[in-house]
Amino acid sequence: MNVGITCYPTYGGSGIVATELSQCLAQRGHRVHIISSSMPSRLLELGERIFFHEVEAMAYPLFEYVPYDLALATKMVEVIKRENLDLLHVHYAIPHAISGYLAREMIHPRWVPVITTLHGTDITLVGRDHSYLPVTQFGLRQSDGVTAVSHFLKEATLEEFCSECDIRVIPNFVDVDRMQRRFSPEIHRRFAPRGEKILVHLSNFRPVKRVDDVVRVFHRVQQQIPAVLLMIGDGVERSNAQYLASELGIGDSVFFVGMVDAIENYLSVCDVMLLPSETESFGLAALEAMACGVPVVATRVGGVPELIQEGETGLLHPVGDVAGMAQAAVSLLAEDRLRQLRINCRERSLEYSAQHVAPLYEAYYRETIEKGVRSVRTRGNSGTVGVTR
Ligand code: GMT
């Protein structure tokens, strides 16, 4: 197949999933065209079957905001026509589903299906805001296929956005060959020279991640056992978290390493991940940690309980339960328990391997194309309607 993929290129779960999927599809023989504002941060390299098309959105003094969604739709049309795409797959509904819809209408009477993958905050946070809700609903209804990364997200979407939408759950996945525990004594020594336990948090440091809670949980843990905290990623809440760590007198034990390329090298030296989010539709960072044998202390929100099995691969607590999460982390860090948890985590992550999940997307692509071709035929090539149950 010849597939167009659109995503946010920045450090965030939806962009990571889209990029990993692109690489996977290319390895499986498809031609993949990434259409985005810049090269996705996780894209390791372009290859024979993977191409990048940059969206150039012209600024003009009249525009207070550059109309990126229109420039994206225009680029989509250009790529569909020039590269003869079979399908457009957009990640994160806002505004990508709308740009995809516009592109599909602009190429009429030709037709390519648009599949929208919902990642979480496009429904649970941003999409829910009245300034975006009707247009997000419209984008979903007009998509030829909609997928969600967890059952939680599917149900939330059906309930609040589109009760008649037919949504396929295709979970997030991880490249289990790349993401695996390869312990580096050098990296371990750099952060834990006295053999301290290493707790880790990995995110885009948005308010929804409750990064302050990470620091507060760690503060309690290190009062009980020698430990350090590795903060991987970057975002608006980083400086607040840094300030809090120094206020609590633990600044020297908290390492903010920013965005790093090979996160598996860092995760491989860690003992427990902290993910105290307000909401989390899936929790890709948790899956990546698990693939590297790291159990997770998280909040019991959204799709997290679908991934993390209580007591087997981690422990879950209510949002804001700093004391509970600290106790949970201490209990997981007991050496005997940790050994078994590491094995469980790795085993669980194998159920979410790219080898398992990429074929689900492929099958869905084929189904959607086939369904669309049929519907175009029956409607005399007059375009498609949105997918309904
Ligand atoms: O972080 C966001 O605001 C959006 C998105 C992203 O791009 O990181 O995160 C969501 O998508 C990830 C990939 O599917 C999921 O693993 C995250 O759970 C989800 N974030 C939230 O629901 C907060």
mmCIF file of C-alpha atoms and ligand atoms in Angstrom:
data_model
loop_
_atom_site.group_PDB
_atom_site.id
_atom_site.type_symbol
_atom_site.label_atom_id
_atom_site.label_comp_id
_atom_site.label_asym_id
_atom_site.label_seq_id
_atom_site.Cartn_x
_atom_site.Cartn_y
_atom_site.Cartn_z
ATOM 1 C CA MET A 1 0.000 0.000 0.000
ATOM 2 C CA ASN A 2 0.939 3.625 -0.450
ATOM 3 C CA VAL A 3 0.070 5.326 2.843
ATOM 4 C CA GLY A 4 0.109 8.980 3.936
ATOM 5 C CA ILE A 5 0.633 9.508 7.664
ATOM 6 C CA THR A 6 0.125 12.798 9.483
ATOM 7 C CA CYS A 7 1.124 13.467 13.073
ATOM 8 C CA TYR A 8 2.587 16.044 15.415
ATOM 9 C CA PRO A 9 6.345 15.771 15.031
ATOM 10 C CA THR A 10 7.133 16.829 18.569
ATOM 11 C CA TYR A 11 7.932 14.829 21.662
ATOM 12 C CA GLY A 12 4.575 13.214 22.449
ATOM 13 C CA GLY A 13 2.964 9.806 22.411
ATOM 14 C CA SER A 14 0.851 10.309 19.293
ATOM 15 C CA GLY A 15 3.853 11.396 17.220
ATOM 16 C CA ILE A 16 5.904 8.500 18.550
ATOM 17 C CA VAL A 17 3.233 5.937 17.691
ATOM 18 C CA ALA A 18 2.769 7.412 14.200
ATOM 19 C CA THR A 19 6.508 7.405 13.573
ATOM 20 C CA GLU A 20 7.048 3.867 14.846
ATOM 21 C CA LEU A 21 4.084 2.698 12.777
ATOM 22 C CA SER A 22 5.531 4.387 9.682
ATOM 23 C CA GLN A 23 8.835 2.605 10.167
ATOM 24 C CA CYS A 24 7.112 -0.691 10.766
ATOM 25 C CA LEU A 25 4.906 -0.394 7.683
ATOM 26 C CA ALA A 26 7.925 0.508 5.565
ATOM 27 C CA GLN A 27 9.750 -2.573 6.854
ATOM 28 C CA ARG A 28 6.718 -4.626 5.891
ATOM 29 C CA GLY A 29 6.974 -3.446 2.300
ATOM 30 C CA HIS A 30 4.576 -0.486 2.178
ATOM 31 C CA ARG A 31 5.499 2.983 0.962
ATOM 32 C CA VAL A 32 4.916 5.536 3.704
ATOM 33 C CA HIS A 33 4.685 9.284 3.233
ATOM 34 C CA ILE A 34 4.872 11.304 6.428
ATOM 35 C CA ILE A 35 3.152 14.680 6.052
ATOM 36 C CA SER A 36 3.961 16.978 8.957
ATOM 37 C CA SER A 37 5.374 20.365 9.934
ATOM 38 C CA SER A 38 8.834 18.908 10.574
ATOM 39 C CA MET A 39 10.597 15.554 10.758
ATOM 40 C CA PRO A 40 9.178 13.604 13.728
ATOM 41 C CA SER A 41 11.650 13.438 16.592
ATOM 42 C CA ARG A 42 11.560 9.623 16.715
ATOM 43 C CA LEU A 43 12.155 9.134 13.003
ATOM 44 C CA LEU A 44 15.513 7.396 12.952
ATOM 45 C CA GLU A 45 16.101 7.677 9.229
ATOM 46 C CA LEU A 46 14.321 8.018 5.930
ATOM 47 C CA GLY A 47 14.713 4.970 3.754
ATOM 48 C CA GLU A 48 13.830 3.447 0.462
ATOM 49 C CA ARG A 49 10.144 3.262 1.387
ATOM 50 C CA ILE A 50 9.743 6.080 3.879
ATOM 51 C CA PHE A 51 9.441 9.691 2.774
ATOM 52 C CA PHE A 52 8.916 13.012 4.481
ATOM 53 C CA HIS A 53 6.812 15.887 3.131
ATOM 54 C CA GLU A 54 7.114 19.130 5.014
ATOM 55 C CA VAL A 55 4.036 21.322 5.417
ATOM 56 C CA GLU A 56 4.994 24.914 4.764
ATOM 57 C CA ALA A 57 2.455 27.293 6.227
ATOM 58 C CA MET A 58 3.095 30.816 4.998
ATOM 59 C CA ALA A 59 2.926 33.539 7.604
ATOM 60 C CA TYR A 60 1.364 36.882 6.684
ATOM 61 C CA PRO A 61 1.070 40.039 8.815
ATOM 62 C CA LEU A 62 -2.721 39.839 8.594
ATOM 63 C CA PHE A 63 -2.763 36.386 10.197
ATOM 64 C CA GLU A 64 -2.622 36.460 13.945
ATOM 65 C CA TYR A 65 -2.300 32.669 13.746
ATOM 66 C CA VAL A 66 -0.906 30.823 10.746
ATOM 67 C CA PRO A 67 -3.673 28.626 9.249
ATOM 68 C CA TYR A 68 -1.661 25.402 9.499
ATOM 69 C CA ASP A 69 -4.674 23.128 8.986
ATOM 70 C CA LEU A 70 -5.256 24.635 5.530
ATOM 71 C CA ALA A 71 -1.611 24.356 4.540
ATOM 72 C CA LEU A 72 -1.689 20.741 5.740
ATOM 73 C CA ALA A 73 -4.787 19.954 3.648
ATOM 74 C CA THR A 74 -3.080 21.486 0.625
ATOM 75 C CA LYS A 75 0.056 19.404 1.174
ATOM 76 C CA MET A 76 -2.073 16.281 1.633
ATOM 77 C CA VAL A 77 -3.748 16.879 -1.727
ATOM 78 C CA GLU A 78 -0.372 17.404 -3.385
ATOM 79 C CA VAL A 79 1.026 14.172 -1.924
ATOM 80 C CA ILE A 80 -2.131 12.126 -2.648
ATOM 81 C CA LYS A 81 -1.977 13.142 -6.295
ATOM 82 C CA ARG A 82 1.756 13.000 -6.868
ATOM 83 C CA GLU A 83 2.426 9.801 -4.927
ATOM 84 C CA ASN A 84 -0.865 8.134 -5.745
ATOM 85 C CA LEU A 85 -1.755 7.412 -2.105
ATOM 86 C CA ASP A 86 -4.209 4.644 -1.242
ATOM 87 C CA LEU A 87 -5.067 6.066 2.155
ATOM 88 C CA LEU A 88 -4.479 8.902 4.624
ATOM 89 C CA HIS A 89 -3.955 7.980 8.272
ATOM 90 C CA VAL A 90 -4.017 10.944 10.649
ATOM 91 C CA HIS A 91 -2.911 10.758 14.278
ATOM 92 C CA TYR A 92 -4.609 13.069 16.797
ATOM 93 C CA ALA A 93 -7.985 14.375 15.662
ATOM 94 C CA ILE A 94 -7.332 18.103 16.061
ATOM 95 C CA PRO A 95 -6.888 19.491 13.437
ATOM 96 C CA HIS A 96 -5.640 16.534 11.407
ATOM 97 C CA ALA A 97 -9.034 14.872 10.889
ATOM 98 C CA ILE A 98 -10.384 18.119 9.465
ATOM 99 C CA SER A 99 -7.386 18.641 7.180
ATOM 100 C CA GLY A 100 -7.810 15.048 5.972
ATOM 101 C CA TYR A 101 -11.496 15.641 5.316
ATOM 102 C CA LEU A 102 -10.723 18.817 3.352
ATOM 103 C CA ALA A 103 -8.076 17.025 1.309
ATOM 104 C CA ARG A 104 -10.478 14.184 0.523
ATOM 105 C CA GLU A 105 -13.130 16.644 -0.635
ATOM 106 C CA MET A 106 -10.632 18.630 -2.667
ATOM 107 C CA ILE A 107 -9.593 15.639 -4.777
ATOM 108 C CA HIS A 108 -13.186 14.733 -5.696
ATOM 109 C CA PRO A 109 -14.206 12.842 -7.846
ATOM 110 C CA ARG A 110 -11.163 10.815 -6.898
ATOM 111 C CA TRP A 111 -11.362 9.342 -3.425
ATOM 112 C CA VAL A 112 -8.941 8.153 -0.742
ATOM 113 C CA PRO A 113 -10.145 7.075 2.687
ATOM 114 C CA VAL A 114 -9.149 9.038 5.769
ATOM 115 C CA ILE A 115 -8.515 7.099 8.977
ATOM 116 C CA THR A 116 -8.282 9.033 12.230
ATOM 117 C CA THR A 117 -6.511 7.581 15.257
ATOM 118 C CA LEU A 118 -7.560 9.078 18.567
ATOM 119 C CA HIS A 119 -4.791 9.297 21.121
ATOM 120 C CA GLY A 120 -6.377 10.770 24.214
ATOM 121 C CA THR A 121 -6.361 14.458 24.895
ATOM 122 C CA ASP A 122 -7.883 15.070 21.450
ATOM 123 C CA ILE A 123 -11.001 13.636 23.139
ATOM 124 C CA THR A 124 -10.533 13.832 26.901
ATOM 125 C CA LEU A 125 -9.142 17.344 27.209
ATOM 126 C CA VAL A 126 -8.743 19.534 24.144
ATOM 127 C CA GLY A 127 -11.562 18.053 22.074
ATOM 128 C CA ARG A 128 -13.985 18.415 24.965
ATOM 129 C CA ASP A 129 -13.527 22.168 25.080
ATOM 130 C CA HIS A 130 -16.495 23.944 23.486
ATOM 131 C CA SER A 131 -14.151 25.710 21.070
ATOM 132 C CA TYR A 132 -13.246 22.373 19.454
ATOM 133 C CA LEU A 133 -16.026 19.922 20.298
ATOM 134 C CA PRO A 134 -18.354 20.397 17.290
ATOM 135 C CA VAL A 135 -15.503 20.416 14.797
ATOM 136 C CA THR A 136 -13.928 17.308 16.377
ATOM 137 C CA GLN A 137 -17.301 15.547 16.209
ATOM 138 C CA PHE A 138 -17.583 16.520 12.561
ATOM 139 C CA GLY A 139 -14.042 15.277 11.854
ATOM 140 C CA LEU A 140 -14.842 11.883 13.391
ATOM 141 C CA ARG A 141 -18.146 11.522 11.584
ATOM 142 C CA GLN A 142 -16.483 12.336 8.287
ATOM 143 C CA SER A 143 -13.567 9.965 8.773
ATOM 144 C CA ASP A 144 -13.810 6.714 6.830
ATOM 145 C CA GLY A 145 -12.307 4.867 9.774
ATOM 146 C CA VAL A 146 -11.640 5.732 13.396
ATOM 147 C CA THR A 147 -9.356 3.914 15.797
ATOM 148 C CA ALA A 148 -8.706 4.498 19.489
ATOM 149 C CA VAL A 149 -5.662 3.392 21.457
ATOM 150 C CA SER A 150 -7.684 1.889 24.337
ATOM 151 C CA HIS A 151 -11.167 0.647 25.208
ATOM 152 C CA PHE A 152 -11.429 3.509 27.661
ATOM 153 C CA LEU A 153 -10.877 6.028 24.867
ATOM 154 C CA LYS A 154 -13.336 4.278 22.567
ATOM 155 C CA GLU A 155 -16.049 4.387 25.242
ATOM 156 C CA ALA A 156 -15.311 8.034 26.117
ATOM 157 C CA THR A 157 -15.615 8.945 22.432
ATOM 158 C CA LEU A 158 -18.860 7.030 21.935
ATOM 159 C CA GLU A 159 -20.325 8.599 25.047
ATOM 160 C CA GLU A 160 -19.399 12.198 24.473
ATOM 161 C CA PHE A 161 -18.641 12.687 20.804
ATOM 162 C CA CYS A 162 -20.139 10.260 18.414
ATOM 163 C CA SER A 163 -22.461 7.529 19.686
ATOM 164 C CA GLU A 164 -23.005 6.209 16.156
ATOM 165 C CA CYS A 165 -19.302 6.001 15.243
ATOM 166 C CA ASP A 166 -17.764 2.617 14.586
ATOM 167 C CA ILE A 167 -14.452 2.760 16.438
ATOM 168 C CA ARG A 168 -11.803 0.051 16.298
ATOM 169 C CA VAL A 169 -9.506 -0.340 19.302
ATOM 170 C CA ILE A 170 -5.916 -0.824 18.196
ATOM 171 C CA PRO A 171 -3.601 -0.485 21.184
ATOM 172 C CA ASN A 172 -0.278 1.273 21.178
ATOM 173 C CA PHE A 173 2.787 -0.846 20.654
ATOM 174 C CA VAL A 174 6.503 -0.922 21.194
ATOM 175 C CA ASP A 175 9.476 -2.096 19.188
ATOM 176 C CA VAL A 176 10.454 -4.868 21.588
ATOM 177 C CA ASP A 177 13.739 -5.551 19.810
ATOM 178 C CA ARG A 178 14.989 -2.030 20.294
ATOM 179 C CA MET A 179 13.256 -1.394 23.632
ATOM 180 C CA GLN A 180 14.733 -4.015 25.900
ATOM 181 C CA ARG A 181 16.861 -4.077 29.009
ATOM 182 C CA ARG A 182 20.491 -3.549 28.079
ATOM 183 C CA PHE A 183 22.076 -2.522 31.344
ATOM 184 C CA SER A 184 24.885 -0.004 30.991
ATOM 185 C CA PRO A 185 27.148 0.184 34.069
ATOM 186 C CA GLU A 186 28.396 3.621 32.899
ATOM 187 C CA ILE A 187 24.938 5.160 32.763
ATOM 188 C CA HIS A 188 24.018 3.525 36.061
ATOM 189 C CA ARG A 189 27.148 4.890 37.728
ATOM 190 C CA ARG A 190 26.482 8.362 36.350
ATOM 191 C CA PHE A 191 23.162 8.648 38.193
ATOM 192 C CA ALA A 192 23.503 6.184 41.062
ATOM 193 C CA PRO A 193 27.214 6.061 42.002
ATOM 194 C CA ARG A 194 26.429 4.587 45.421
ATOM 195 C CA GLY A 195 24.084 1.926 44.068
ATOM 196 C CA GLU A 196 20.915 3.897 44.810
ATOM 197 C CA LYS A 197 17.608 2.720 43.355
ATOM 198 C CA ILE A 198 16.642 4.688 40.253
ATOM 199 C CA LEU A 199 13.088 5.953 39.835
ATOM 200 C CA VAL A 200 12.147 7.403 36.477
ATOM 201 C CA HIS A 201 9.527 9.625 34.906
ATOM 202 C CA LEU A 202 9.203 10.026 31.155
ATOM 203 C CA SER A 203 6.769 12.481 29.585
ATOM 204 C CA ASN A 204 6.185 15.727 27.751
ATOM 205 C CA PHE A 205 5.909 17.524 31.132
ATOM 206 C CA ARG A 206 2.431 18.870 30.451
ATOM 207 C CA PRO A 207 0.142 19.783 33.383
ATOM 208 C CA VAL A 208 -1.866 16.581 32.793
ATOM 209 C CA LYS A 209 1.238 14.539 33.782
ATOM 210 C CA ARG A 210 1.266 16.039 37.316
ATOM 211 C CA VAL A 211 5.030 16.269 37.348
ATOM 212 C CA ASP A 212 4.963 17.863 40.816
ATOM 213 C CA ASP A 213 3.468 14.631 42.139
ATOM 214 C CA VAL A 214 6.430 12.746 40.676
ATOM 215 C CA VAL A 215 8.800 14.896 42.718
ATOM 216 C CA ARG A 216 6.666 14.621 45.869
ATOM 217 C CA VAL A 217 6.396 10.828 45.575
ATOM 218 C CA PHE A 218 10.142 10.583 45.102
ATOM 219 C CA HIS A 219 10.730 12.873 48.083
ATOM 220 C CA ARG A 220 8.905 10.361 50.308
ATOM 221 C CA VAL A 221 10.628 7.333 48.756
ATOM 222 C CA GLN A 222 14.125 8.670 49.330
ATOM 223 C CA GLN A 223 13.282 9.293 52.998
ATOM 224 C CA GLN A 224 12.971 5.513 53.288
ATOM 225 C CA ILE A 225 15.579 4.120 50.891
ATOM 226 C CA PRO A 226 18.590 5.500 49.040
ATOM 227 C CA ALA A 227 17.255 6.541 45.644
ATOM 228 C CA VAL A 228 17.609 9.009 42.798
ATOM 229 C CA LEU A 229 15.053 10.255 40.279
ATOM 230 C CA LEU A 230 15.598 10.470 36.545
ATOM 231 C CA MET A 231 13.315 12.948 34.754
ATOM 232 C CA ILE A 232 13.298 12.272 31.005
ATOM 233 C CA GLY A 233 11.567 14.649 28.588
ATOM 234 C CA ASP A 234 10.752 18.307 28.518
ATOM 235 C CA GLY A 235 7.802 20.659 28.591
ATOM 236 C CA VAL A 236 6.100 23.541 30.334
ATOM 237 C CA GLU A 237 6.113 22.006 33.821
ATOM 238 C CA ARG A 238 9.818 21.242 33.896
ATOM 239 C CA SER A 239 10.970 24.410 35.645
ATOM 240 C CA ASN A 240 8.239 24.117 38.303
ATOM 241 C CA ALA A 241 9.359 20.572 39.033
ATOM 242 C CA GLN A 242 12.994 21.667 39.227
ATOM 243 C CA TYR A 243 12.044 24.432 41.625
ATOM 244 C CA LEU A 244 10.008 22.049 43.787
ATOM 245 C CA ALA A 245 12.875 19.553 43.956
ATOM 246 C CA SER A 246 15.265 22.213 45.221
ATOM 247 C CA GLU A 247 12.644 23.578 47.673
ATOM 248 C CA LEU A 248 12.265 20.072 49.106
ATOM 249 C CA GLY A 249 16.055 19.818 49.441
ATOM 250 C CA ILE A 250 16.364 16.911 46.983
ATOM 251 C CA GLY A 251 17.719 18.864 44.000
ATOM 252 C CA ASP A 252 20.958 16.850 43.995
ATOM 253 C CA SER A 253 19.108 13.547 43.662
ATOM 254 C CA VAL A 254 16.820 14.579 40.818
ATOM 255 C CA PHE A 255 18.339 14.529 37.332
ATOM 256 C CA PHE A 256 16.533 16.358 34.540
ATOM 257 C CA VAL A 257 18.101 14.903 31.410
ATOM 258 C CA GLY A 258 15.715 16.536 28.905
ATOM 259 C CA MET A 259 14.866 14.818 25.654
ATOM 260 C CA VAL A 260 17.215 11.957 24.938
ATOM 261 C CA ASP A 261 17.539 9.937 21.765
ATOM 262 C CA ALA A 262 17.886 6.356 22.926
ATOM 263 C CA ILE A 263 15.521 6.285 25.911
ATOM 264 C CA GLU A 264 15.979 2.513 26.174
ATOM 265 C CA ASN A 265 19.542 3.081 27.426
ATOM 266 C CA TYR A 266 18.194 5.181 30.282
ATOM 267 C CA LEU A 267 15.151 3.043 31.057
ATOM 268 C CA SER A 268 17.431 0.002 31.232
ATOM 269 C CA VAL A 269 19.149 1.261 34.383
ATOM 270 C CA CYS A 270 15.882 2.165 36.137
ATOM 271 C CA ASP A 271 13.982 0.278 38.825
ATOM 272 C CA VAL A 272 10.506 1.850 38.948
ATOM 273 C CA MET A 273 8.622 4.290 36.736
ATOM 274 C CA LEU A 274 6.298 6.941 38.211
ATOM 275 C CA LEU A 275 3.298 7.980 36.097
ATOM 276 C CA PRO A 276 0.888 9.934 38.329
ATOM 277 C CA SER A 277 -1.127 11.509 35.461
ATOM 278 C CA GLU A 278 -4.476 13.219 35.817
ATOM 279 C CA THR A 279 -5.644 11.216 32.816
ATOM 280 C CA GLU A 280 -3.905 8.841 30.437
ATOM 281 C CA SER A 281 -5.684 7.193 27.549
ATOM 282 C CA PHE A 282 -3.036 4.489 27.222
ATOM 283 C CA GLY A 283 0.302 5.349 28.826
ATOM 284 C CA LEU A 284 2.872 4.663 26.112
ATOM 285 C CA ALA A 285 5.730 5.652 28.429
ATOM 286 C CA ALA A 286 4.649 2.885 30.817
ATOM 287 C CA LEU A 287 4.717 0.328 28.014
ATOM 288 C CA GLU A 288 8.200 1.441 26.974
ATOM 289 C CA ALA A 289 9.378 1.138 30.563
ATOM 290 C CA MET A 290 7.835 -2.323 30.870
ATOM 291 C CA ALA A 291 9.595 -3.479 27.707
ATOM 292 C CA CYS A 292 12.843 -2.544 29.482
ATOM 293 C CA GLY A 293 11.782 -4.513 32.557
ATOM 294 C CA VAL A 294 10.689 -1.540 34.642
ATOM 295 C CA PRO A 295 7.465 -1.857 36.712
ATOM 296 C CA VAL A 296 5.213 1.167 37.010
ATOM 297 C CA VAL A 297 3.488 3.033 39.808
ATOM 298 C CA ALA A 298 0.675 4.939 38.140
ATOM 299 C CA THR A 299 -2.723 6.479 38.675
ATOM 300 C CA ARG A 300 -5.830 4.378 38.114
ATOM 301 C CA VAL A 301 -7.094 6.502 35.249
ATOM 302 C CA GLY A 302 -8.229 6.115 31.644
ATOM 303 C CA GLY A 303 -6.671 3.221 29.787
ATOM 304 C CA VAL A 304 -3.895 2.609 32.312
ATOM 305 C CA PRO A 305 -5.616 -0.375 34.022
ATOM 306 C CA GLU A 306 -5.924 -2.043 30.594
ATOM 307 C CA LEU A 307 -2.133 -2.089 30.354
ATOM 308 C CA ILE A 308 -0.873 -2.426 33.896
ATOM 309 C CA GLN A 309 -1.992 -5.505 35.804
ATOM 310 C CA GLU A 310 -2.117 -4.643 39.485
ATOM 311 C CA GLY A 311 0.555 -6.443 41.480
ATOM 312 C CA GLU A 312 1.957 -8.143 38.370
ATOM 313 C CA THR A 313 3.516 -5.292 36.422
ATOM 314 C CA GLY A 314 2.897 -2.349 38.732
ATOM 315 C CA LEU A 315 0.565 -0.711 41.223
ATOM 316 C CA LEU A 316 -2.233 1.810 40.719
ATOM 317 C CA HIS A 317 -3.503 4.570 43.004
ATOM 318 C CA PRO A 318 -6.019 7.402 42.849
ATOM 319 C CA VAL A 319 -4.913 10.706 41.311
ATOM 320 C CA GLY A 320 -3.007 12.797 43.854
ATOM 321 C CA ASP A 321 -2.408 9.947 46.303
ATOM 322 C CA VAL A 322 1.240 10.884 46.794
ATOM 323 C CA ALA A 323 1.657 8.903 50.031
ATOM 324 C CA GLY A 324 0.080 5.785 48.519
ATOM 325 C CA MET A 325 2.227 5.949 45.399
ATOM 326 C CA ALA A 326 5.388 6.432 47.478
ATOM 327 C CA GLN A 327 4.520 3.363 49.554
ATOM 328 C CA ALA A 328 3.771 1.431 46.382
ATOM 329 C CA ALA A 329 7.160 2.350 44.905
ATOM 330 C CA VAL A 330 8.967 1.299 48.084
ATOM 331 C CA SER A 331 7.153 -2.024 48.091
ATOM 332 C CA LEU A 332 8.038 -2.706 44.431
ATOM 333 C CA LEU A 333 11.671 -1.908 45.073
ATOM 334 C CA ALA A 334 12.163 -4.864 47.414
ATOM 335 C CA GLU A 335 14.827 -6.865 45.559
ATOM 336 C CA ASP A 336 13.057 -10.282 45.491
ATOM 337 C CA ARG A 337 9.852 -8.772 44.245
ATOM 338 C CA LEU A 338 11.598 -6.572 41.701
ATOM 339 C CA ARG A 339 13.248 -9.545 40.006
ATOM 340 C CA GLN A 340 9.882 -11.199 39.266
ATOM 341 C CA LEU A 341 8.225 -7.900 38.322
ATOM 342 C CA ARG A 342 10.914 -7.262 35.730
ATOM 343 C CA ILE A 343 10.169 -10.586 34.055
ATOM 344 C CA ASN A 344 6.401 -9.961 34.186
ATOM 345 C CA CYS A 345 6.833 -6.499 32.653
ATOM 346 C CA ARG A 346 8.884 -7.740 29.759
ATOM 347 C CA GLU A 347 6.426 -10.583 29.110
ATOM 348 C CA ARG A 348 3.465 -8.232 29.206
ATOM 349 C CA SER A 349 5.134 -5.822 26.782
ATOM 350 C CA LEU A 350 5.551 -8.638 24.256
ATOM 351 C CA GLU A 351 1.746 -8.710 23.937
ATOM 352 C CA TYR A 352 2.042 -5.121 22.656
ATOM 353 C CA SER A 353 4.863 -5.717 20.220
ATOM 354 C CA ALA A 354 4.979 -3.994 16.852
ATOM 355 C CA GLN A 355 4.848 -7.449 15.226
ATOM 356 C CA HIS A 356 1.452 -8.021 16.866
ATOM 357 C CA VAL A 357 -0.056 -4.589 16.394
ATOM 358 C CA ALA A 358 1.163 -3.348 12.978
ATOM 359 C CA PRO A 359 -0.816 -6.112 11.158
ATOM 360 C CA LEU A 360 -3.961 -4.872 12.918
ATOM 361 C CA TYR A 361 -3.487 -1.487 11.258
ATOM 362 C CA GLU A 362 -2.747 -3.127 7.918
ATOM 363 C CA ALA A 363 -5.928 -5.192 8.137
ATOM 364 C CA TYR A 364 -7.938 -2.116 9.102
ATOM 365 C CA TYR A 365 -6.490 -0.166 6.174
ATOM 366 C CA ARG A 366 -7.528 -2.928 3.760
ATOM 367 C CA GLU A 367 -11.002 -3.186 5.265
ATOM 368 C CA THR A 368 -11.526 0.561 5.063
ATOM 369 C CA ILE A 369 -10.314 0.814 1.494
ATOM 370 C CA GLU A 370 -12.509 -2.135 0.495
ATOM 371 C CA LYS A 371 -15.549 -0.730 2.303
ATOM 372 C CA GLY A 372 -14.990 2.675 0.749
ATOM 373 C CA VAL A 373 -14.564 1.315 -2.722
ATOM 374 C CA ARG A 374 -17.880 -0.490 -2.317
ATOM 375 C CA SER A 375 -19.607 2.605 -0.982
ATOM 376 C CA VAL A 376 -18.218 4.792 -3.749
ATOM 377 C CA ARG A 377 -19.457 2.266 -6.286
ATOM 378 C CA THR A 378 -22.950 2.184 -4.835
ATOM 379 C CA ARG A 379 -23.100 5.958 -4.522
ATOM 380 C CA GLY A 380 -21.971 6.571 -8.089
ATOM 381 C CA ASN A 381 -18.630 8.020 -7.062
ATOM 382 C CA SER A 382 -20.249 10.897 -5.205
ATOM 383 C CA GLY A 383 -17.983 10.643 -2.195
ATOM 384 C CA THR A 384 -18.425 8.881 1.130
ATOM 385 C CA VAL A 385 -20.289 9.496 4.314
ATOM 386 C CA GLY A 386 -18.717 9.062 7.743
ATOM 387 C CA VAL A 387 -18.406 5.653 9.292
ATOM 388 C CA THR A 388 -21.414 4.659 11.314
ATOM 389 C CA ARG A 389 -22.288 1.545 13.241
HETATM 390 O O1 GMT B 1 -0.052 14.227 25.510
HETATM 391 C C1 GMT B 1 -0.991 14.570 24.846
HETATM 392 O O2 GMT B 1 -1.573 15.607 25.093
HETATM 393 C C2 GMT B 1 -1.454 13.808 23.640
HETATM 394 C C3 GMT B 1 -0.810 12.512 23.330
HETATM 395 C C4 GMT B 1 0.593 12.720 22.890
HETATM 396 O O3 GMT B 1 0.783 13.098 21.748
HETATM 397 O O4 GMT B 1 1.466 12.472 23.695
HETATM 398 O O5 GMT B 1 -0.815 11.579 24.423
HETATM 399 C C5 GMT B 1 -1.767 10.589 24.348
HETATM 400 O O6 GMT B 1 -1.353 9.666 23.377
HETATM 401 C C6 GMT B 1 -0.405 8.687 23.759
HETATM 402 C C7 GMT B 1 -0.143 7.797 22.564
HETATM 403 O O7 GMT B 1 -1.312 7.180 22.110
HETATM 404 C C8 GMT B 1 -0.959 7.890 24.941
HETATM 405 O O8 GMT B 1 -0.035 6.882 25.320
HETATM 406 C C9 GMT B 1 -1.163 8.854 26.112
HETATM 407 O O9 GMT B 1 -1.763 8.133 27.176
HETATM 408 C C10 GMT B 1 -2.078 9.979 25.710
HETATM 409 N N1 GMT B 1 -2.019 11.011 26.749
HETATM 410 C C11 GMT B 1 -3.065 11.283 27.511
HETATM 411 O O10 GMT B 1 -4.138 10.707 27.393
HETATM 412 C C12 GMT B 1 -2.854 12.336 28.512
#
